[in-house]
Backbone as JSON, one array per atom type, in Angstrom:
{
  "sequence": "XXXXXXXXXXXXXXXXXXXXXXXXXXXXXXXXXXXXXXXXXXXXXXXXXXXXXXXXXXXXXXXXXXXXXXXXXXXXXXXXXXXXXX",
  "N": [[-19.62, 212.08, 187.01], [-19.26, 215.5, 185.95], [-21.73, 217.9, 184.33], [-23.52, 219.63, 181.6], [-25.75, 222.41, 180.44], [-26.84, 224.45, 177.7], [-28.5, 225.77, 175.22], [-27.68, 225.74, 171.59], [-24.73, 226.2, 172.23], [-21.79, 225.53, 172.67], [-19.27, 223.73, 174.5], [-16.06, 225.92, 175.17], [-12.88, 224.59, 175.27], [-12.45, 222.73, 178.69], [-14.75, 221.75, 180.86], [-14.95, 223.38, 184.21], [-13.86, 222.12, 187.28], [-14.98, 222.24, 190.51], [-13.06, 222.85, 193.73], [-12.76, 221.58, 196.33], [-12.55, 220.73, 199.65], [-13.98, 219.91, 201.62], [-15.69, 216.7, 203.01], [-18.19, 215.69, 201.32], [-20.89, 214.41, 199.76], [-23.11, 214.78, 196.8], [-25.22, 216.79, 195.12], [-24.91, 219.53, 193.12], [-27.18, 222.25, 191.74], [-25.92, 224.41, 189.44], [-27.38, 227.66, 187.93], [-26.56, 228.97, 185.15], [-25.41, 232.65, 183.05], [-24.78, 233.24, 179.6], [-22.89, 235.35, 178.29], [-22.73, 237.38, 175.03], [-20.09, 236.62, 174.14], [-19.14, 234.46, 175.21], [-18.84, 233.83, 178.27], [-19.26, 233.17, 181.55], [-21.09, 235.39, 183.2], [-23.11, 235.43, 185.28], [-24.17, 233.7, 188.17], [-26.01, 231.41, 189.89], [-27.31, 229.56, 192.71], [-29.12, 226.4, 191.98], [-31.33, 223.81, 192.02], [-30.48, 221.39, 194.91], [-28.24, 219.21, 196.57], [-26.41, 219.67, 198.7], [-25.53, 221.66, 201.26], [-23.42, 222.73, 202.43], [-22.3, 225.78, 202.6], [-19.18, 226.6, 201.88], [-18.66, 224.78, 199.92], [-20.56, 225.09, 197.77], [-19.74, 227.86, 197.15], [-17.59, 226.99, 195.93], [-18.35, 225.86, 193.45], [-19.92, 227.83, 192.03], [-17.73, 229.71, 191.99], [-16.23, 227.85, 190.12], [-18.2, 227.8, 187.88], [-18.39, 230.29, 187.04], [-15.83, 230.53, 186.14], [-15.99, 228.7, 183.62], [-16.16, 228.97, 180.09], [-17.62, 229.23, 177.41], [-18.98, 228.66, 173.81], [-19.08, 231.4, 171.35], [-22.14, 233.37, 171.01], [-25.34, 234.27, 169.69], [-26.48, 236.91, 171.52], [-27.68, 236.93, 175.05], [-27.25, 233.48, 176.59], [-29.02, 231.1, 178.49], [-28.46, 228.47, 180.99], [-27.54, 225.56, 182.66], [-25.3, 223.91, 185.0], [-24.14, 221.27, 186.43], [-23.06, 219.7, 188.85], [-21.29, 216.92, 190.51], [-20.25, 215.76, 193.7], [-18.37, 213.86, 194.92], [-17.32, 211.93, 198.23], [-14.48, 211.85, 199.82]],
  "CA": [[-19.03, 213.26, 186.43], [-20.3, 216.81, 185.75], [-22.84, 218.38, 182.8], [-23.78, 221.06, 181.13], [-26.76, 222.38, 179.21], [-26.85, 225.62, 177.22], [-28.61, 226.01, 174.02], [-27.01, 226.36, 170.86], [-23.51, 226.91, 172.62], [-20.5, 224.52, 173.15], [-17.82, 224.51, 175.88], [-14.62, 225.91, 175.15], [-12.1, 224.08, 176.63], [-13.31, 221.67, 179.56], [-15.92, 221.88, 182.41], [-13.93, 223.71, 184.84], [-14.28, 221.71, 188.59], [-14.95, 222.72, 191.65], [-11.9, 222.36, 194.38], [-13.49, 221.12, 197.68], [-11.96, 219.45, 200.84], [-15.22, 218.96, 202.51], [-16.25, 215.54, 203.03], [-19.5, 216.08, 200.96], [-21.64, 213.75, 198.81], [-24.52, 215.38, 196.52], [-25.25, 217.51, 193.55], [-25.02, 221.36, 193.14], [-26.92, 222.59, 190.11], [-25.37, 226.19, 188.9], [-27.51, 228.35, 186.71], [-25.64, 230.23, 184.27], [-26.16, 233.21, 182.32], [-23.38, 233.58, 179.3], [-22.92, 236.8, 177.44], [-22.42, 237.0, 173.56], [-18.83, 235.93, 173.98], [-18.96, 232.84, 175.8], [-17.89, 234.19, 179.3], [-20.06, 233.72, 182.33], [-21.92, 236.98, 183.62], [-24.05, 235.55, 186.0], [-24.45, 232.46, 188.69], [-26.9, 231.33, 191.45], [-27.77, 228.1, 192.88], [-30.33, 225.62, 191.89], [-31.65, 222.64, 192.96], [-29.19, 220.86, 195.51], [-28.43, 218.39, 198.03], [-25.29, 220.13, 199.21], [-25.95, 222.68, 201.66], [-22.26, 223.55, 202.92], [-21.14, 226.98, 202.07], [-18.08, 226.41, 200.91], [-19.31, 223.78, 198.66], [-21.29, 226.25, 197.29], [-19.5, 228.26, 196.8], [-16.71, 226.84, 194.99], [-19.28, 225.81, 192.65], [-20.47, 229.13, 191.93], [-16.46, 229.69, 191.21], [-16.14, 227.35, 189.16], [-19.16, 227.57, 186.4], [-17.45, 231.65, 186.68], [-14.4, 230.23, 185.43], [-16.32, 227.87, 182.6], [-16.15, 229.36, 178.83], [-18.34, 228.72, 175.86], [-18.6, 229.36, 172.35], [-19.82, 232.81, 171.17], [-23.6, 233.41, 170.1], [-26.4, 235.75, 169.6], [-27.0, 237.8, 172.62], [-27.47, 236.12, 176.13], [-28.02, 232.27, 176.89], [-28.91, 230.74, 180.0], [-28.82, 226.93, 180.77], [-27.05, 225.34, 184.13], [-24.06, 223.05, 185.27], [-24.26, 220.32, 187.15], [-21.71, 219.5, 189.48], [-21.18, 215.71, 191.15], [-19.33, 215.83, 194.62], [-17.96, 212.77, 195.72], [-16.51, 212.07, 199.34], [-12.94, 211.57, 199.36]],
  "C": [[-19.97, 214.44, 186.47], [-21.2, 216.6, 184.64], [-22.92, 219.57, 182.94], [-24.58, 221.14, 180.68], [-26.83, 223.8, 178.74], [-27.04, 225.29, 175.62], [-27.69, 226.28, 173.27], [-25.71, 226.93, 171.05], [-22.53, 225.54, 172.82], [-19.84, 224.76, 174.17], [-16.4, 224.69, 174.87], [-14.15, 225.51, 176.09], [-12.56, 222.33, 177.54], [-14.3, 222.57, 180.69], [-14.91, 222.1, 183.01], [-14.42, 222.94, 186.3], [-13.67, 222.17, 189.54], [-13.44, 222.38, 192.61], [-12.9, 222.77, 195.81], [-12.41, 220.31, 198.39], [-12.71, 219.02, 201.79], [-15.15, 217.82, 202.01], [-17.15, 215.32, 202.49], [-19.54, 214.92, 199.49], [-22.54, 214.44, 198.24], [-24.05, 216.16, 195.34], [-25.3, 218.94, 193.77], [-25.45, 221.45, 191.98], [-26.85, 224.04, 190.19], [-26.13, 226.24, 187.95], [-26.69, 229.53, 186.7], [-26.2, 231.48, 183.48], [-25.01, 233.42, 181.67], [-24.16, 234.76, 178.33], [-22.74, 236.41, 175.7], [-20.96, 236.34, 173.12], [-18.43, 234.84, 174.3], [-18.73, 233.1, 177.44], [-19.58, 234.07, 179.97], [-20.73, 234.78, 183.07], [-22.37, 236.72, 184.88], [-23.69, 234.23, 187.07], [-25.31, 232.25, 189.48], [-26.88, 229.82, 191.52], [-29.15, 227.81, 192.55], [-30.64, 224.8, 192.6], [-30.0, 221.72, 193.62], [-29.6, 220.06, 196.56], [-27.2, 218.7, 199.12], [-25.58, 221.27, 200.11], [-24.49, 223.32, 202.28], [-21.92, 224.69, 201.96], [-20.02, 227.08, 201.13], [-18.06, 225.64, 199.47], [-19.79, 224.42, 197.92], [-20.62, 227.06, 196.61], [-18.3, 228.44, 195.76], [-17.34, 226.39, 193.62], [-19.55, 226.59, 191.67], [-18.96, 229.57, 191.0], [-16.32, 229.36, 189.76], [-17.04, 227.74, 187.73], [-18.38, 229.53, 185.85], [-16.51, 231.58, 185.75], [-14.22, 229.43, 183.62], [-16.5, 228.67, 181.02], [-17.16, 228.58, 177.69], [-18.36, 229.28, 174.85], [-19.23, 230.61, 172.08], [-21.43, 232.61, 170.27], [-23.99, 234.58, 169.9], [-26.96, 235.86, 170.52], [-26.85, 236.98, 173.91], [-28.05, 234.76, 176.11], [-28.15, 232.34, 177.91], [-29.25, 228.85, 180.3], [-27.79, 226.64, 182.74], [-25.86, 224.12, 183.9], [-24.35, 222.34, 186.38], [-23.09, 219.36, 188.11], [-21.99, 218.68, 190.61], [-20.46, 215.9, 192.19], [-19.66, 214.22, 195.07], [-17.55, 212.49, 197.02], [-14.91, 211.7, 199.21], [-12.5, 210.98, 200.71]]
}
């Protein structure tokens, strides 16, 4: 499955996942940066074993799409996203 890590914050909702039709095995980790509301702001890649593009970039999508609870000022923590082959 996926993960998450972000201080002091919860997910609203669920972990939002990626939508891939590559063939791809490996890990993508997304750092995040969320705003005071919960809403992603920011993304880049981290460490990975995925190097397709697209992979990538639905990734990137996704943690976009991911919500958390509201805090004080900006967090930053990462998502971790499992690809299986299908």
């Amino acid at each position: 499955g996926n993960s998450w890590s972000l201080s002091g914050r919860s997910l609203e909702g669920s972990l939002v996942s990626p939508s891939y039709d590559s063939d791809v095995e490996g890990y993508i980790t997304v750092n995040i940066i969320v705003d005071k509301n919960g809403n992603v702001i920011n993304t880049s890649i981290g460490s990975h074993t995925i190097t397709d593009p697209a992979t990538r970039n639905a990734a990137l999508t996704a943690a976009k799409r991911t919500r958390f609870s509201a805090g004080n000022g900006i967090s930053t923590g990462k998502i971790i996203y499992n690809f299986k082959l299908r």
